[in-house]
Amino acid sequence: MSSHYPEIDGHKLTDFIHELPFYLGNIMKYAWRAPHKNGIDDTLKLLDYLDMSYYRWVEYDLSDNATRVLSEISSYDFYGEASDTDRAHRRCVSSVSEWLLKSKGSEGRDYESEKNLILSVTSLQVSLLHS
């Protein structure tokens, strides 16, 4: 992957993104690369794909490895030690991971974790504006 998608604490986007449906993969892609490529434009694209996923929702399954990686990324330790923009970025990626894990079942989208995701995207946008 290019420098727009650096590893985060040993985790690579390619460890799981290919298992996600198109719209959901794009949500994670734009969260992952936002501070490294297009900043706020990427966060806006993330929100656009989140909106589009509402109308094109599909159930999906994840391998044990992808579930493990997303679980690690969604944990507090993933973003707890970071500061400033890096913390906001990691929190955003963590929120996407949590939402993906909670939404994959037959019930579909988890709206509570989606609200947390939108709040974390907003926090990242503010961080990017001030950096």
PDB file of C-alpha atoms in Angstrom:
ATOM      1  CA  MET A   1       0.000   0.000   0.000  1.00  0.00           C
ATOM      2  CA  SER A   2       1.065   3.573  -0.489  1.00  0.00           C
ATOM      3  CA  SER A   3       2.254   5.952   2.191  1.00  0.00           C
ATOM      4  CA  HIS A   4      -1.346   7.156   2.520  1.00  0.00           C
ATOM      5  CA  TYR A   5      -2.139   3.911   4.370  1.00  0.00           C
ATOM      6  CA  PRO A   6       0.588   3.456   6.987  1.00  0.00           C
ATOM      7  CA  GLU A   7       0.482   0.664   9.536  1.00  0.00           C
ATOM      8  CA  ILE A   8      -1.008   1.696  12.845  1.00  0.00           C
ATOM      9  CA  ASP A   9       0.553  -0.181  15.765  1.00  0.00           C
ATOM     10  CA  GLY A  10       1.346  -3.115  13.490  1.00  0.00           C
ATOM     11  CA  HIS A  11      -2.125  -3.238  11.954  1.00  0.00           C
ATOM     12  CA  LYS A  12      -2.492  -2.952   8.191  1.00  0.00           C
ATOM     13  CA  LEU A  13      -5.604  -1.927   6.348  1.00  0.00           C
ATOM     14  CA  THR A  14      -5.051  -4.879   4.008  1.00  0.00           C
ATOM     15  CA  ASP A  15      -5.450  -7.272   6.973  1.00  0.00           C
ATOM     16  CA  PHE A  16      -9.227  -7.042   6.651  1.00  0.00           C
ATOM     17  CA  ILE A  17     -10.489  -4.480   4.114  1.00  0.00           C
ATOM     18  CA  HIS A  18     -10.926  -7.011   1.290  1.00  0.00           C
ATOM     19  CA  GLU A  19     -13.514  -8.872   3.369  1.00  0.00           C
ATOM     20  CA  LEU A  20     -15.806  -5.847   3.576  1.00  0.00           C
ATOM     21  CA  PRO A  21     -18.543  -4.899   1.125  1.00  0.00           C
ATOM     22  CA  PHE A  22     -17.575  -2.018  -1.187  1.00  0.00           C
ATOM     23  CA  TYR A  23     -19.272   0.837   0.680  1.00  0.00           C
ATOM     24  CA  LEU A  24     -18.111  -0.359   4.080  1.00  0.00           C
ATOM     25  CA  GLY A  25     -14.552  -0.853   2.868  1.00  0.00           C
ATOM     26  CA  ASN A  26     -14.533   2.712   1.570  1.00  0.00           C
ATOM     27  CA  ILE A  27     -15.683   3.996   4.959  1.00  0.00           C
ATOM     28  CA  MET A  28     -12.653   2.378   6.595  1.00  0.00           C
ATOM     29  CA  LYS A  29     -10.338   3.404   3.748  1.00  0.00           C
ATOM     30  CA  TYR A  30     -11.199   7.080   4.121  1.00  0.00           C
ATOM     31  CA  ALA A  31     -10.957   6.943   7.910  1.00  0.00           C
ATOM     32  CA  TRP A  32      -7.552   5.239   7.725  1.00  0.00           C
ATOM     33  CA  ARG A  33      -5.980   7.647   5.261  1.00  0.00           C
ATOM     34  CA  ALA A  34      -7.604  10.983   6.230  1.00  0.00           C
ATOM     35  CA  PRO A  35      -4.622  12.634   7.955  1.00  0.00           C
ATOM     36  CA  HIS A  36      -2.177  11.181   5.431  1.00  0.00           C
ATOM     37  CA  LYS A  37      -3.825  12.190   2.180  1.00  0.00           C
ATOM     38  CA  ASN A  38      -6.853  14.474   1.786  1.00  0.00           C
ATOM     39  CA  GLY A  39      -7.697  15.429   5.360  1.00  0.00           C
ATOM     40  CA  ILE A  40     -11.188  16.817   5.755  1.00  0.00           C
ATOM     41  CA  ASP A  41     -12.134  15.832   2.196  1.00  0.00           C
ATOM     42  CA  ASP A  42     -11.558  12.185   3.171  1.00  0.00           C
ATOM     43  CA  THR A  43     -13.725  12.559   6.284  1.00  0.00           C
ATOM     44  CA  LEU A  44     -16.493  14.009   4.109  1.00  0.00           C
ATOM     45  CA  LYS A  45     -16.165  11.064   1.712  1.00  0.00           C
ATOM     46  CA  LEU A  46     -16.373   8.727   4.709  1.00  0.00           C
ATOM     47  CA  LEU A  47     -19.655  10.350   5.735  1.00  0.00           C
ATOM     48  CA  ASP A  48     -20.942  10.158   2.142  1.00  0.00           C
ATOM     49  CA  TYR A  49     -20.224   6.417   2.015  1.00  0.00           C
ATOM     50  CA  LEU A  50     -21.814   5.969   5.427  1.00  0.00           C
ATOM     51  CA  ASP A  51     -24.942   7.585   4.021  1.00  0.00           C
ATOM     52  CA  MET A  52     -24.791   5.499   0.823  1.00  0.00           C
ATOM     53  CA  SER A  53     -24.383   2.302   2.846  1.00  0.00           C
ATOM     54  CA  TYR A  54     -27.765   2.971   4.399  1.00  0.00           C
ATOM     55  CA  TYR A  55     -29.436   2.392   1.040  1.00  0.00           C
ATOM     56  CA  ARG A  56     -27.206  -0.468  -0.090  1.00  0.00           C
ATOM     57  CA  TRP A  57     -26.783  -2.422   3.130  1.00  0.00           C
ATOM     58  CA  VAL A  58     -25.686  -6.031   2.773  1.00  0.00           C
ATOM     59  CA  GLU A  59     -24.903  -8.590   5.415  1.00  0.00           C
ATOM     60  CA  TYR A  60     -21.300  -9.700   5.589  1.00  0.00           C
ATOM     61  CA  ASP A  61     -19.104 -12.210   7.346  1.00  0.00           C
ATOM     62  CA  LEU A  62     -15.571 -11.698   8.536  1.00  0.00           C
ATOM     63  CA  SER A  63     -12.824 -14.250   9.021  1.00  0.00           C
ATOM     64  CA  ASP A  64     -11.574 -14.909  12.533  1.00  0.00           C
ATOM     65  CA  ASN A  65      -8.416 -12.960  11.698  1.00  0.00           C
ATOM     66  CA  ALA A  66     -10.312  -9.906  10.421  1.00  0.00           C
ATOM     67  CA  THR A  67     -12.576 -10.017  13.487  1.00  0.00           C
ATOM     68  CA  ARG A  68      -9.512 -10.193  15.765  1.00  0.00           C
ATOM     69  CA  VAL A  69      -7.823  -7.243  14.033  1.00  0.00           C
ATOM     70  CA  LEU A  70     -10.977  -5.107  14.108  1.00  0.00           C
ATOM     71  CA  SER A  71     -11.485  -6.011  17.780  1.00  0.00           C
ATOM     72  CA  GLU A  72      -7.948  -4.903  18.618  1.00  0.00           C
ATOM     73  CA  ILE A  73      -8.379  -1.680  16.674  1.00  0.00           C
ATOM     74  CA  SER A  74     -11.692  -0.923  18.359  1.00  0.00           C
ATOM     75  CA  SER A  75     -10.212  -1.294  21.852  1.00  0.00           C
ATOM     76  CA  TYR A  76      -9.343   1.640  24.086  1.00  0.00           C
ATOM     77  CA  ASP A  77      -5.631   0.771  24.053  1.00  0.00           C
ATOM     78  CA  PHE A  78      -5.514   1.494  20.336  1.00  0.00           C
ATOM     79  CA  TYR A  79      -6.127   5.210  20.804  1.00  0.00           C
ATOM     80  CA  GLY A  80      -5.558   5.809  24.517  1.00  0.00           C
ATOM     81  CA  GLU A  81      -1.867   6.720  24.352  1.00  0.00           C
ATOM     82  CA  ALA A  82      -1.957   8.941  21.267  1.00  0.00           C
ATOM     83  CA  SER A  83      -2.289  12.708  21.389  1.00  0.00           C
ATOM     84  CA  ASP A  84      -3.864  15.501  19.331  1.00  0.00           C
ATOM     85  CA  THR A  85      -4.647  14.672  15.695  1.00  0.00           C
ATOM     86  CA  ASP A  86      -3.217  11.168  16.000  1.00  0.00           C
ATOM     87  CA  ARG A  87      -5.595  10.437  18.896  1.00  0.00           C
ATOM     88  CA  ALA A  88      -8.585  11.793  16.932  1.00  0.00           C
ATOM     89  CA  HIS A  89      -7.509   9.748  13.904  1.00  0.00           C
ATOM     90  CA  ARG A  90      -7.122   6.549  15.898  1.00  0.00           C
ATOM     91  CA  ARG A  91     -10.442   7.146  17.645  1.00  0.00           C
ATOM     92  CA  CYS A  92     -12.115   7.539  14.257  1.00  0.00           C
ATOM     93  CA  VAL A  93     -10.566   4.312  12.922  1.00  0.00           C
ATOM     94  CA  SER A  94     -11.515   2.619  16.192  1.00  0.00           C
ATOM     95  CA  SER A  95     -15.118   3.814  15.868  1.00  0.00           C
ATOM     96  CA  VAL A  96     -15.349   2.517  12.299  1.00  0.00           C
ATOM     97  CA  SER A  97     -14.005  -0.847  13.506  1.00  0.00           C
ATOM     98  CA  GLU A  98     -16.502  -1.010  16.351  1.00  0.00           C
ATOM     99  CA  TRP A  99     -19.372  -0.124  14.022  1.00  0.00           C
ATOM    100  CA  LEU A 100     -18.292  -2.776  11.496  1.00  0.00           C
ATOM    101  CA  LEU A 101     -18.116  -5.445  14.199  1.00  0.00           C
ATOM    102  CA  LYS A 102     -21.493  -4.577  15.697  1.00  0.00           C
ATOM    103  CA  SER A 103     -23.250  -4.202  12.341  1.00  0.00           C
ATOM    104  CA  LYS A 104     -22.165  -7.382  10.579  1.00  0.00           C
ATOM    105  CA  GLY A 105     -24.899  -9.673  11.869  1.00  0.00           C
ATOM    106  CA  SER A 106     -28.357 -10.343  10.551  1.00  0.00           C
ATOM    107  CA  GLU A 107     -29.783  -7.358  12.428  1.00  0.00           C
ATOM    108  CA  GLY A 108     -27.778  -5.004  10.215  1.00  0.00           C
ATOM    109  CA  ARG A 109     -26.581  -1.561  11.163  1.00  0.00           C
ATOM    110  CA  ASP A 110     -25.867  -0.710  14.787  1.00  0.00           C
ATOM    111  CA  TYR A 111     -27.146   2.843  15.146  1.00  0.00           C
ATOM    112  CA  GLU A 112     -25.614   3.545  18.554  1.00  0.00           C
ATOM    113  CA  SER A 113     -22.101   2.767  17.337  1.00  0.00           C
ATOM    114  CA  GLU A 114     -22.903   4.711  14.151  1.00  0.00           C
ATOM    115  CA  LYS A 115     -23.618   7.802  16.279  1.00  0.00           C
ATOM    116  CA  ASN A 116     -20.260   7.314  18.008  1.00  0.00           C
ATOM    117  CA  LEU A 117     -18.623   7.007  14.594  1.00  0.00           C
ATOM    118  CA  ILE A 118     -20.131  10.295  13.413  1.00  0.00           C
ATOM    119  CA  LEU A 119     -18.964  12.020  16.606  1.00  0.00           C
ATOM    120  CA  SER A 120     -15.442  10.667  16.147  1.00  0.00           C
ATOM    121  CA  VAL A 121     -15.382  11.847  12.509  1.00  0.00           C
ATOM    122  CA  THR A 122     -16.417  15.320  13.682  1.00  0.00           C
ATOM    123  CA  SER A 123     -13.640  15.268  16.283  1.00  0.00           C
ATOM    124  CA  LEU A 124     -11.126  14.286  13.599  1.00  0.00           C
ATOM    125  CA  GLN A 125     -12.359  17.106  11.359  1.00  0.00           C
ATOM    126  CA  VAL A 126     -11.836  19.636  14.161  1.00  0.00           C
ATOM    127  CA  SER A 127      -8.369  18.220  14.829  1.00  0.00           C
ATOM    128  CA  LEU A 128      -7.434  18.418  11.160  1.00  0.00           C
ATOM    129  CA  LEU A 129      -8.666  22.007  10.950  1.00  0.00           C
ATOM    130  CA  HIS A 130      -6.481  23.008  13.892  1.00  0.00           C
ATOM    131  CA  SER A 131      -3.307  21.176  12.895  1.00  0.00           C
TER     132      SER A 131
END
